């Protein structure tokens, strides 16, 4: 019941205020006495995630995580470079707990700048293949994407295709499309080539690619694939999920992937991935999040939203992705994409790839 104070009509203002304050103090004391035996409500668990992945490709996964665990998630979205610089600037005061980004080169750079805390997790080690995670446990792949040869169906006989290197041969003069050398996806592809072929042979291949270009490099893979479909070029190199998006809009889109199958390698694959931040005040919760992200529910959602592949073996893929057939993935350590990135960029520049 609410107490009502009745004051004499001529009570001085100061006295009236004093009486009101006294009543408030008494009410506070009674409230404190009544709540003394009740435990304080625990603050709900939450995570702050800095992410390069677009909201439409991540939010449904995070919503499923919250629904299953009760842990609220806040996100900040930006480019990998911007997020890494922001984390460095924020230092120990960052509100973030997890960094999610695309391309192993970006993850390697973040780790080299001391942003990730090494974690030990039998769950992550069981779900994420060793070549798709950091050897020191600083970051882990969460989805796998293939960057492969694309060709014009009906105009190119796939029997004439073989390896990435073969696209440098004279038969493809004026028929090759590439994306800009500034994109990290191409830098990672070349870094893995340097590891496999050595710098001299890689430079020779890159010069052959540049000599065979049908047009200037494209700003993104979608434009490249559309150029192949339009007859501007016959072959190119692109991430398969860009093709998946185009096929979803038009099932008859006239471009198909070809899977290189070199004896010592295979199809170049890269990842989107994440790590627990060293400055996080919620490392246990962040670790739990990464473990959940490597499980069946998250893997199926994360890969399916963008026509990618789960890193956890044995899970189903989107029907469009399944229609491309199976391939042999390069088993090399994806961390090489970061370690040899600077060398790759130098070779691409020397070859005249802009």
mmCIF file of C-alpha atoms in Angstrom:
data_model
loop_
_atom_site.group_PDB
_atom_site.id
_atom_site.type_symbol
_atom_site.label_atom_id
_atom_site.label_comp_id
_atom_site.label_asym_id
_atom_site.label_seq_id
_atom_site.Cartn_x
_atom_site.Cartn_y
_atom_site.Cartn_z
ATOM 1 C CA UNK A 1 0.000 0.000 0.000
ATOM 2 C CA UNK A 2 1.374 3.445 -0.930
ATOM 3 C CA UNK A 3 1.809 5.844 1.985
ATOM 4 C CA UNK A 4 0.213 9.296 1.611
ATOM 5 C CA UNK A 5 1.623 12.181 3.623
ATOM 6 C CA UNK A 6 -0.916 14.752 4.896
ATOM 7 C CA UNK A 7 0.698 18.088 5.767
ATOM 8 C CA UNK A 8 -0.799 21.043 7.632
ATOM 9 C CA UNK A 9 -1.892 23.749 5.184
ATOM 10 C CA UNK A 10 0.449 26.403 6.662
ATOM 11 C CA UNK A 11 3.535 24.194 7.199
ATOM 12 C CA UNK A 12 6.638 26.119 6.031
ATOM 13 C CA UNK A 13 8.150 24.953 2.731
ATOM 14 C CA UNK A 14 11.452 23.879 4.291
ATOM 15 C CA UNK A 15 9.627 21.776 6.887
ATOM 16 C CA UNK A 16 7.475 20.223 4.196
ATOM 17 C CA UNK A 17 10.552 19.228 2.183
ATOM 18 C CA UNK A 18 12.174 17.797 5.304
ATOM 19 C CA UNK A 19 9.072 15.701 5.986
ATOM 20 C CA UNK A 20 8.982 14.409 2.429
ATOM 21 C CA UNK A 21 12.670 13.453 2.537
ATOM 22 C CA UNK A 22 12.111 11.666 5.812
ATOM 23 C CA UNK A 23 9.262 9.671 4.300
ATOM 24 C CA UNK A 24 11.417 8.694 1.322
ATOM 25 C CA UNK A 25 14.193 7.555 3.640
ATOM 26 C CA UNK A 26 11.772 5.466 5.649
ATOM 27 C CA UNK A 27 10.337 3.942 2.480
ATOM 28 C CA UNK A 28 13.862 3.108 1.302
ATOM 29 C CA UNK A 29 14.698 1.473 4.597
ATOM 30 C CA UNK A 30 11.554 -0.659 4.438
ATOM 31 C CA UNK A 31 12.371 -1.669 0.874
ATOM 32 C CA UNK A 32 15.928 -2.585 1.888
ATOM 33 C CA UNK A 33 14.638 -4.604 4.819
ATOM 34 C CA UNK A 34 12.166 -6.499 2.631
ATOM 35 C CA UNK A 35 14.805 -7.263 -0.042
ATOM 36 C CA UNK A 36 17.607 -8.144 2.356
ATOM 37 C CA UNK A 37 17.028 -11.853 2.101
ATOM 38 C CA UNK A 38 16.570 -11.963 -1.694
ATOM 39 C CA UNK A 39 19.620 -12.773 -3.871
ATOM 40 C CA UNK A 40 20.620 -10.186 -6.476
ATOM 41 C CA UNK A 41 19.504 -11.116 -10.008
ATOM 42 C CA UNK A 42 22.446 -12.324 -12.091
ATOM 43 C CA UNK A 43 23.211 -10.240 -15.162
ATOM 44 C CA UNK A 44 22.392 -12.223 -18.340
ATOM 45 C CA UNK A 45 25.366 -13.604 -20.251
ATOM 46 C CA UNK A 46 26.278 -11.744 -23.407
ATOM 47 C CA UNK A 47 28.968 -11.513 -26.048
ATOM 48 C CA UNK A 48 30.204 -8.677 -28.235
ATOM 49 C CA UNK A 49 31.387 -9.799 -31.647
ATOM 50 C CA UNK A 50 33.341 -7.764 -34.174
ATOM 51 C CA UNK A 51 32.655 -9.282 -37.589
ATOM 52 C CA UNK A 52 33.469 -8.815 -41.240
ATOM 53 C CA UNK A 53 30.646 -11.132 -42.311
ATOM 54 C CA UNK A 54 27.541 -9.343 -43.552
ATOM 55 C CA UNK A 55 24.547 -9.355 -41.157
ATOM 56 C CA UNK A 56 22.351 -11.395 -43.519
ATOM 57 C CA UNK A 57 25.004 -14.138 -43.544
ATOM 58 C CA UNK A 58 25.537 -14.216 -39.787
ATOM 59 C CA UNK A 59 22.500 -12.918 -37.896
ATOM 60 C CA UNK A 60 20.386 -16.075 -38.364
ATOM 61 C CA UNK A 61 23.232 -18.153 -36.908
ATOM 62 C CA UNK A 62 23.619 -15.831 -33.928
ATOM 63 C CA UNK A 63 19.856 -15.905 -33.339
ATOM 64 C CA UNK A 64 19.989 -19.705 -33.186
ATOM 65 C CA UNK A 65 22.872 -19.505 -30.701
ATOM 66 C CA UNK A 66 20.942 -17.147 -28.432
ATOM 67 C CA UNK A 67 17.785 -19.276 -28.670
ATOM 68 C CA UNK A 68 19.712 -22.387 -27.660
ATOM 69 C CA UNK A 69 21.977 -20.926 -24.968
ATOM 70 C CA UNK A 70 20.232 -17.780 -23.718
ATOM 71 C CA UNK A 71 23.420 -15.797 -24.358
ATOM 72 C CA UNK A 72 22.734 -12.415 -25.968
ATOM 73 C CA UNK A 73 24.984 -11.294 -28.808
ATOM 74 C CA UNK A 74 25.888 -7.783 -29.982
ATOM 75 C CA UNK A 75 27.753 -7.247 -33.246
ATOM 76 C CA UNK A 76 29.860 -4.541 -34.857
ATOM 77 C CA UNK A 77 30.379 -4.982 -38.613
ATOM 78 C CA UNK A 78 33.226 -3.558 -40.701
ATOM 79 C CA UNK A 79 36.079 -4.627 -42.975
ATOM 80 C CA UNK A 80 38.774 -6.869 -41.545
ATOM 81 C CA UNK A 81 41.433 -4.147 -41.743
ATOM 82 C CA UNK A 82 39.209 -1.624 -39.964
ATOM 83 C CA UNK A 83 38.245 -4.073 -37.227
ATOM 84 C CA UNK A 84 41.842 -5.104 -36.586
ATOM 85 C CA UNK A 85 42.952 -1.477 -36.331
ATOM 86 C CA UNK A 86 40.030 -0.720 -34.036
ATOM 87 C CA UNK A 87 40.950 -3.593 -31.739
ATOM 88 C CA UNK A 88 44.570 -2.469 -31.612
ATOM 89 C CA UNK A 89 43.443 1.068 -30.744
ATOM 90 C CA UNK A 90 40.971 -0.086 -28.085
ATOM 91 C CA UNK A 91 43.531 -2.366 -26.453
ATOM 92 C CA UNK A 92 42.568 -3.795 -23.070
ATOM 93 C CA UNK A 93 39.483 -1.569 -22.993
ATOM 94 C CA UNK A 94 37.754 -3.162 -25.967
ATOM 95 C CA UNK A 95 34.197 -4.358 -25.354
ATOM 96 C CA UNK A 96 34.678 -7.136 -27.915
ATOM 97 C CA UNK A 97 35.047 -10.829 -27.116
ATOM 98 C CA UNK A 98 35.312 -12.469 -30.544
ATOM 99 C CA UNK A 99 36.582 -11.439 -33.974
ATOM 100 C CA UNK A 100 35.002 -13.128 -37.008
ATOM 101 C CA UNK A 101 36.530 -12.445 -40.394
ATOM 102 C CA UNK A 102 37.007 -13.998 -43.800
ATOM 103 C CA UNK A 103 40.232 -15.303 -45.306
ATOM 104 C CA UNK A 104 42.981 -17.007 -43.348
ATOM 105 C CA UNK A 105 45.330 -14.162 -44.213
ATOM 106 C CA UNK A 106 43.237 -11.756 -42.140
ATOM 107 C CA UNK A 107 43.085 -14.180 -39.221
ATOM 108 C CA UNK A 108 46.842 -14.680 -39.381
ATOM 109 C CA UNK A 109 47.416 -10.922 -39.355
ATOM 110 C CA UNK A 110 45.176 -10.489 -36.294
ATOM 111 C CA UNK A 111 47.019 -13.281 -34.496
ATOM 112 C CA UNK A 112 50.421 -11.803 -35.335
ATOM 113 C CA UNK A 113 49.330 -8.509 -33.787
ATOM 114 C CA UNK A 114 48.540 -10.261 -30.530
ATOM 115 C CA UNK A 115 44.767 -9.876 -30.678
ATOM 116 C CA UNK A 116 43.808 -13.512 -30.054
ATOM 117 C CA UNK A 117 44.063 -15.605 -26.899
ATOM 118 C CA UNK A 118 45.202 -19.206 -27.460
ATOM 119 C CA UNK A 119 42.524 -21.635 -26.346
ATOM 120 C CA UNK A 120 42.522 -25.379 -25.863
ATOM 121 C CA UNK A 121 39.313 -27.105 -26.906
ATOM 122 C CA UNK A 122 38.901 -30.814 -27.709
ATOM 123 C CA UNK A 123 35.568 -29.883 -29.327
ATOM 124 C CA UNK A 124 37.152 -27.462 -31.786
ATOM 125 C CA UNK A 125 40.059 -29.798 -32.451
ATOM 126 C CA UNK A 126 37.596 -32.584 -33.290
ATOM 127 C CA UNK A 127 35.347 -30.458 -35.508
ATOM 128 C CA UNK A 128 37.862 -28.270 -37.378
ATOM 129 C CA UNK A 129 40.519 -30.015 -39.502
ATOM 130 C CA UNK A 130 44.083 -29.236 -38.433
ATOM 131 C CA UNK A 131 44.973 -27.422 -41.685
ATOM 132 C CA UNK A 132 41.995 -25.065 -41.237
ATOM 133 C CA UNK A 133 42.955 -23.788 -37.780
ATOM 134 C CA UNK A 134 45.901 -22.116 -36.114
ATOM 135 C CA UNK A 135 48.474 -24.527 -34.717
ATOM 136 C CA UNK A 136 48.574 -22.482 -31.495
ATOM 137 C CA UNK A 137 44.798 -22.417 -31.043
ATOM 138 C CA UNK A 138 44.460 -18.680 -31.703
ATOM 139 C CA UNK A 139 41.873 -18.958 -34.509
ATOM 140 C CA UNK A 140 39.661 -21.602 -36.086
ATOM 141 C CA UNK A 141 37.965 -21.990 -39.466
ATOM 142 C CA UNK A 142 34.174 -21.852 -39.311
ATOM 143 C CA UNK A 143 33.261 -22.266 -42.985
ATOM 144 C CA UNK A 144 35.196 -23.320 -46.050
ATOM 145 C CA UNK A 145 35.081 -21.695 -49.462
ATOM 146 C CA UNK A 146 36.602 -22.974 -52.708
ATOM 147 C CA UNK A 147 38.344 -20.641 -55.163
ATOM 148 C CA UNK A 148 38.454 -22.534 -58.406
ATOM 149 C CA UNK A 149 38.468 -22.301 -62.198
ATOM 150 C CA UNK A 150 35.199 -21.148 -63.773
ATOM 151 C CA UNK A 151 34.351 -21.736 -67.432
ATOM 152 C CA UNK A 152 31.641 -20.888 -69.973
ATOM 153 C CA UNK A 153 29.361 -23.880 -70.436
ATOM 154 C CA UNK A 154 28.811 -24.687 -74.092
ATOM 155 C CA UNK A 155 31.791 -22.641 -75.220
ATOM 156 C CA UNK A 156 34.604 -24.336 -73.297
ATOM 157 C CA UNK A 157 35.198 -28.069 -73.218
ATOM 158 C CA UNK A 158 36.102 -28.895 -69.586
ATOM 159 C CA UNK A 159 38.463 -31.563 -70.943
ATOM 160 C CA UNK A 160 40.733 -28.702 -72.060
ATOM 161 C CA UNK A 161 41.104 -27.523 -68.431
ATOM 162 C CA UNK A 162 43.559 -28.947 -65.914
ATOM 163 C CA UNK A 163 45.344 -26.743 -63.372
ATOM 164 C CA UNK A 164 45.518 -23.128 -62.254
ATOM 165 C CA UNK A 165 48.982 -22.932 -63.792
ATOM 166 C CA UNK A 166 47.714 -24.122 -67.168
ATOM 167 C CA UNK A 167 45.641 -20.955 -67.521
ATOM 168 C CA UNK A 168 48.981 -19.252 -68.262
ATOM 169 C CA UNK A 169 49.427 -21.277 -71.470
ATOM 170 C CA UNK A 170 49.057 -19.596 -74.911
ATOM 171 C CA UNK A 171 45.759 -21.371 -75.689
ATOM 172 C CA UNK A 172 44.024 -19.030 -73.221
ATOM 173 C CA UNK A 173 45.397 -15.832 -74.759
ATOM 174 C CA UNK A 174 42.665 -13.174 -74.618
ATOM 175 C CA UNK A 175 40.267 -15.570 -72.881
ATOM 176 C CA UNK A 176 41.050 -15.197 -69.164
ATOM 177 C CA UNK A 177 39.294 -13.021 -66.589
ATOM 178 C CA UNK A 178 40.726 -12.270 -63.149
ATOM 179 C CA UNK A 179 39.713 -10.245 -60.126
ATOM 180 C CA UNK A 180 41.883 -7.401 -58.853
ATOM 181 C CA UNK A 181 45.200 -8.328 -57.259
ATOM 182 C CA UNK A 182 44.299 -6.134 -54.289
ATOM 183 C CA UNK A 183 41.679 -8.617 -53.069
ATOM 184 C CA UNK A 184 42.924 -10.806 -50.245
ATOM 185 C CA UNK A 185 41.291 -13.893 -51.820
ATOM 186 C CA UNK A 186 43.724 -13.697 -54.744
ATOM 187 C CA UNK A 187 46.632 -12.901 -52.464
ATOM 188 C CA UNK A 188 45.924 -16.045 -50.454
ATOM 189 C CA UNK A 189 45.660 -18.153 -53.618
ATOM 190 C CA UNK A 190 49.038 -16.896 -54.792
ATOM 191 C CA UNK A 191 50.587 -17.330 -51.335
ATOM 192 C CA UNK A 192 49.607 -21.006 -51.394
ATOM 193 C CA UNK A 193 51.045 -21.306 -54.908
ATOM 194 C CA UNK A 194 54.342 -19.854 -53.693
ATOM 195 C CA UNK A 195 54.452 -22.495 -50.983
ATOM 196 C CA UNK A 196 53.762 -25.269 -53.483
ATOM 197 C CA UNK A 197 55.602 -24.095 -56.614
ATOM 198 C CA UNK A 198 58.261 -21.729 -55.294
ATOM 199 C CA UNK A 199 58.553 -18.015 -56.117
ATOM 200 C CA UNK A 200 60.193 -18.355 -59.548
ATOM 201 C CA UNK A 201 57.601 -20.724 -60.986
ATOM 202 C CA UNK A 202 54.776 -18.733 -59.393
ATOM 203 C CA UNK A 203 56.030 -15.510 -61.003
ATOM 204 C CA UNK A 204 56.169 -17.280 -64.372
ATOM 205 C CA UNK A 205 52.532 -18.386 -63.962
ATOM 206 C CA UNK A 206 51.368 -14.927 -62.888
ATOM 207 C CA UNK A 207 53.010 -13.310 -65.908
ATOM 208 C CA UNK A 208 51.257 -15.830 -68.131
ATOM 209 C CA UNK A 209 47.916 -15.028 -66.527
ATOM 210 C CA UNK A 210 48.409 -11.302 -67.075
ATOM 211 C CA UNK A 211 49.407 -11.904 -70.694
ATOM 212 C CA UNK A 212 46.225 -13.917 -71.265
ATOM 213 C CA UNK A 213 43.778 -11.367 -69.815
ATOM 214 C CA UNK A 214 40.775 -10.582 -71.972
ATOM 215 C CA UNK A 215 40.141 -7.346 -70.097
ATOM 216 C CA UNK A 216 41.291 -5.419 -67.032
ATOM 217 C CA UNK A 217 40.797 -7.225 -63.700
ATOM 218 C CA UNK A 218 37.363 -6.936 -62.115
ATOM 219 C CA UNK A 219 36.429 -5.383 -58.794
ATOM 220 C CA UNK A 220 34.560 -8.501 -57.633
ATOM 221 C CA UNK A 221 33.848 -12.113 -58.554
ATOM 222 C CA UNK A 222 30.221 -11.474 -59.510
ATOM 223 C CA UNK A 223 31.274 -9.129 -62.319
ATOM 224 C CA UNK A 224 33.889 -11.664 -63.418
ATOM 225 C CA UNK A 225 31.321 -14.477 -63.651
ATOM 226 C CA UNK A 226 28.885 -12.243 -65.512
ATOM 227 C CA UNK A 227 31.658 -11.389 -67.979
ATOM 228 C CA UNK A 228 32.221 -15.097 -68.663
ATOM 229 C CA UNK A 229 28.483 -15.608 -69.180
ATOM 230 C CA UNK A 230 28.332 -12.622 -71.556
ATOM 231 C CA UNK A 231 31.212 -13.904 -73.700
ATOM 232 C CA UNK A 232 33.733 -11.280 -72.647
ATOM 233 C CA UNK A 233 36.063 -14.097 -71.597
ATOM 234 C CA UNK A 234 35.964 -17.900 -71.507
ATOM 235 C CA UNK A 235 37.544 -18.818 -68.171
ATOM 236 C CA UNK A 236 38.348 -17.218 -64.826
ATOM 237 C CA UNK A 237 39.062 -17.864 -61.164
ATOM 238 C CA UNK A 238 36.410 -17.140 -58.537
ATOM 239 C CA UNK A 239 34.965 -18.245 -55.207
ATOM 240 C CA UNK A 240 32.162 -20.715 -55.754
ATOM 241 C CA UNK A 241 29.645 -18.992 -53.477
ATOM 242 C CA UNK A 242 29.437 -16.084 -55.930
ATOM 243 C CA UNK A 243 28.311 -18.610 -58.536
ATOM 244 C CA UNK A 244 25.810 -20.024 -56.036
ATOM 245 C CA UNK A 245 24.177 -16.619 -55.627
ATOM 246 C CA UNK A 246 23.869 -16.191 -59.389
ATOM 247 C CA UNK A 247 22.485 -19.692 -59.855
ATOM 248 C CA UNK A 248 19.884 -19.063 -57.162
ATOM 249 C CA UNK A 249 18.618 -16.105 -59.217
ATOM 250 C CA UNK A 250 18.972 -17.958 -62.527
ATOM 251 C CA UNK A 251 19.305 -21.777 -62.451
ATOM 252 C CA UNK A 252 20.394 -21.668 -66.113
ATOM 253 C CA UNK A 253 23.301 -19.288 -65.522
ATOM 254 C CA UNK A 254 25.805 -20.562 -68.145
ATOM 255 C CA UNK A 255 28.968 -20.822 -66.027
ATOM 256 C CA UNK A 256 30.257 -23.903 -64.203
ATOM 257 C CA UNK A 257 33.133 -24.679 -61.838
ATOM 258 C CA UNK A 258 36.048 -26.889 -62.805
ATOM 259 C CA UNK A 259 37.936 -28.664 -60.033
ATOM 260 C CA UNK A 260 41.730 -28.721 -60.496
ATOM 261 C CA UNK A 261 43.177 -31.955 -59.169
ATOM 262 C CA UNK A 262 46.930 -31.596 -59.052
ATOM 263 C CA UNK A 263 48.674 -34.652 -57.701
ATOM 264 C CA UNK A 264 50.233 -32.699 -54.843
ATOM 265 C CA UNK A 265 47.401 -30.262 -54.158
ATOM 266 C CA UNK A 266 43.888 -29.854 -55.526
ATOM 267 C CA UNK A 267 41.371 -27.046 -55.245
ATOM 268 C CA UNK A 268 42.459 -23.937 -53.372
ATOM 269 C CA UNK A 269 40.265 -23.489 -50.311
ATOM 270 C CA UNK A 270 40.045 -20.679 -47.814
ATOM 271 C CA UNK A 271 37.940 -20.045 -44.731
ATOM 272 C CA UNK A 272 35.891 -17.672 -42.717
ATOM 273 C CA UNK A 273 36.947 -18.042 -39.112
ATOM 274 C CA UNK A 274 37.174 -16.577 -35.644
ATOM 275 C CA UNK A 275 39.221 -16.279 -32.492
ATOM 276 C CA UNK A 276 38.690 -15.355 -28.858
ATOM 277 C CA UNK A 277 40.141 -11.921 -28.190
ATOM 278 C CA UNK A 278 42.966 -11.635 -25.687
ATOM 279 C CA UNK A 279 41.348 -8.576 -24.102
ATOM 280 C CA UNK A 280 37.957 -10.247 -23.625
ATOM 281 C CA UNK A 281 36.564 -10.337 -20.090
ATOM 282 C CA UNK A 282 34.330 -13.280 -21.063
ATOM 283 C CA UNK A 283 36.763 -15.782 -22.524
ATOM 284 C CA UNK A 284 34.910 -18.868 -21.254
ATOM 285 C CA UNK A 285 31.680 -17.696 -22.872
ATOM 286 C CA UNK A 286 33.555 -16.760 -26.060
ATOM 287 C CA UNK A 287 35.142 -20.218 -26.164
ATOM 288 C CA UNK A 288 31.711 -21.784 -25.705
ATOM 289 C CA UNK A 289 30.499 -19.708 -28.664
ATOM 290 C CA UNK A 290 33.289 -20.947 -30.950
ATOM 291 C CA UNK A 291 32.619 -24.529 -29.928
ATOM 292 C CA UNK A 292 28.934 -24.081 -30.726
ATOM 293 C CA UNK A 293 29.831 -22.519 -34.085
ATOM 294 C CA UNK A 294 31.780 -25.659 -34.985
ATOM 295 C CA UNK A 295 28.794 -27.922 -34.261
ATOM 296 C CA UNK A 296 26.200 -29.349 -36.625
ATOM 297 C CA UNK A 297 23.502 -26.668 -36.277
ATOM 298 C CA UNK A 298 25.782 -23.681 -36.799
ATOM 299 C CA UNK A 299 27.863 -25.356 -39.494
ATOM 300 C CA UNK A 300 24.820 -26.190 -41.587
ATOM 301 C CA UNK A 301 23.371 -22.699 -41.162
ATOM 302 C CA UNK A 302 26.605 -20.789 -41.716
ATOM 303 C CA UNK A 303 27.550 -22.673 -44.875
ATOM 304 C CA UNK A 304 24.021 -22.807 -46.253
ATOM 305 C CA UNK A 305 23.387 -19.071 -45.982
ATOM 306 C CA UNK A 306 26.224 -18.322 -48.422
ATOM 307 C CA UNK A 307 26.642 -21.482 -50.524
ATOM 308 C CA UNK A 308 29.838 -22.393 -48.667
ATOM 309 C CA UNK A 309 31.085 -25.677 -47.193
ATOM 310 C CA UNK A 310 31.064 -26.690 -43.523
ATOM 311 C CA UNK A 311 34.517 -27.163 -42.022
ATOM 312 C CA UNK A 312 33.163 -30.057 -39.971
ATOM 313 C CA UNK A 313 33.339 -33.162 -42.171
ATOM 314 C CA UNK A 314 30.307 -35.213 -43.066
ATOM 315 C CA UNK A 315 27.575 -32.547 -43.054
ATOM 316 C CA UNK A 316 25.088 -31.859 -45.847
ATOM 317 C CA UNK A 317 25.537 -28.878 -48.164
ATOM 318 C CA UNK A 318 23.057 -26.735 -50.062
ATOM 319 C CA UNK A 319 21.543 -28.491 -53.121
ATOM 320 C CA UNK A 320 23.116 -25.912 -55.448
ATOM 321 C CA UNK A 321 26.526 -26.622 -53.930
ATOM 322 C CA UNK A 322 25.933 -30.363 -54.082
ATOM 323 C CA UNK A 323 25.191 -30.024 -57.791
ATOM 324 C CA UNK A 324 28.751 -28.885 -58.474
ATOM 325 C CA UNK A 325 30.109 -32.293 -57.470
ATOM 326 C CA UNK A 326 32.885 -33.264 -55.104
ATOM 327 C CA UNK A 327 36.483 -32.115 -55.246
ATOM 328 C CA UNK A 328 39.844 -32.735 -53.651
ATOM 329 C CA UNK A 329 40.774 -29.776 -51.460
ATOM 330 C CA UNK A 330 44.344 -28.595 -51.097
ATOM 331 C CA UNK A 331 45.478 -30.176 -47.804
ATOM 332 C CA UNK A 332 48.080 -27.474 -47.167
ATOM 333 C CA UNK A 333 48.157 -25.447 -43.957
ATOM 334 C CA UNK A 334 45.914 -22.458 -44.624
ATOM 335 C CA UNK A 335 48.034 -20.325 -42.275
ATOM 336 C CA UNK A 336 50.515 -20.134 -45.171
ATOM 337 C CA UNK A 337 48.079 -17.682 -46.783
ATOM 338 C CA UNK A 338 49.085 -15.225 -44.086
ATOM 339 C CA UNK A 339 52.746 -16.104 -43.693
ATOM 340 C CA UNK A 340 53.492 -15.705 -47.401
ATOM 341 C CA UNK A 341 51.028 -12.902 -48.136
ATOM 342 C CA UNK A 342 53.660 -10.165 -48.427
ATOM 343 C CA UNK A 343 55.705 -12.306 -50.812
ATOM 344 C CA UNK A 344 52.600 -13.031 -52.872
ATOM 345 C CA UNK A 345 51.737 -9.345 -53.172
ATOM 346 C CA UNK A 346 55.277 -8.562 -54.308
ATOM 347 C CA UNK A 347 55.154 -11.247 -57.023
ATOM 348 C CA UNK A 348 51.721 -10.088 -58.235
ATOM 349 C CA UNK A 349 53.081 -6.571 -58.550
ATOM 350 C CA UNK A 350 56.156 -7.749 -60.450
ATOM 351 C CA UNK A 351 53.917 -9.681 -62.843
ATOM 352 C CA UNK A 352 51.892 -6.544 -63.592
ATOM 353 C CA UNK A 353 48.693 -7.853 -62.037
ATOM 354 C CA UNK A 354 46.779 -4.833 -60.774
#
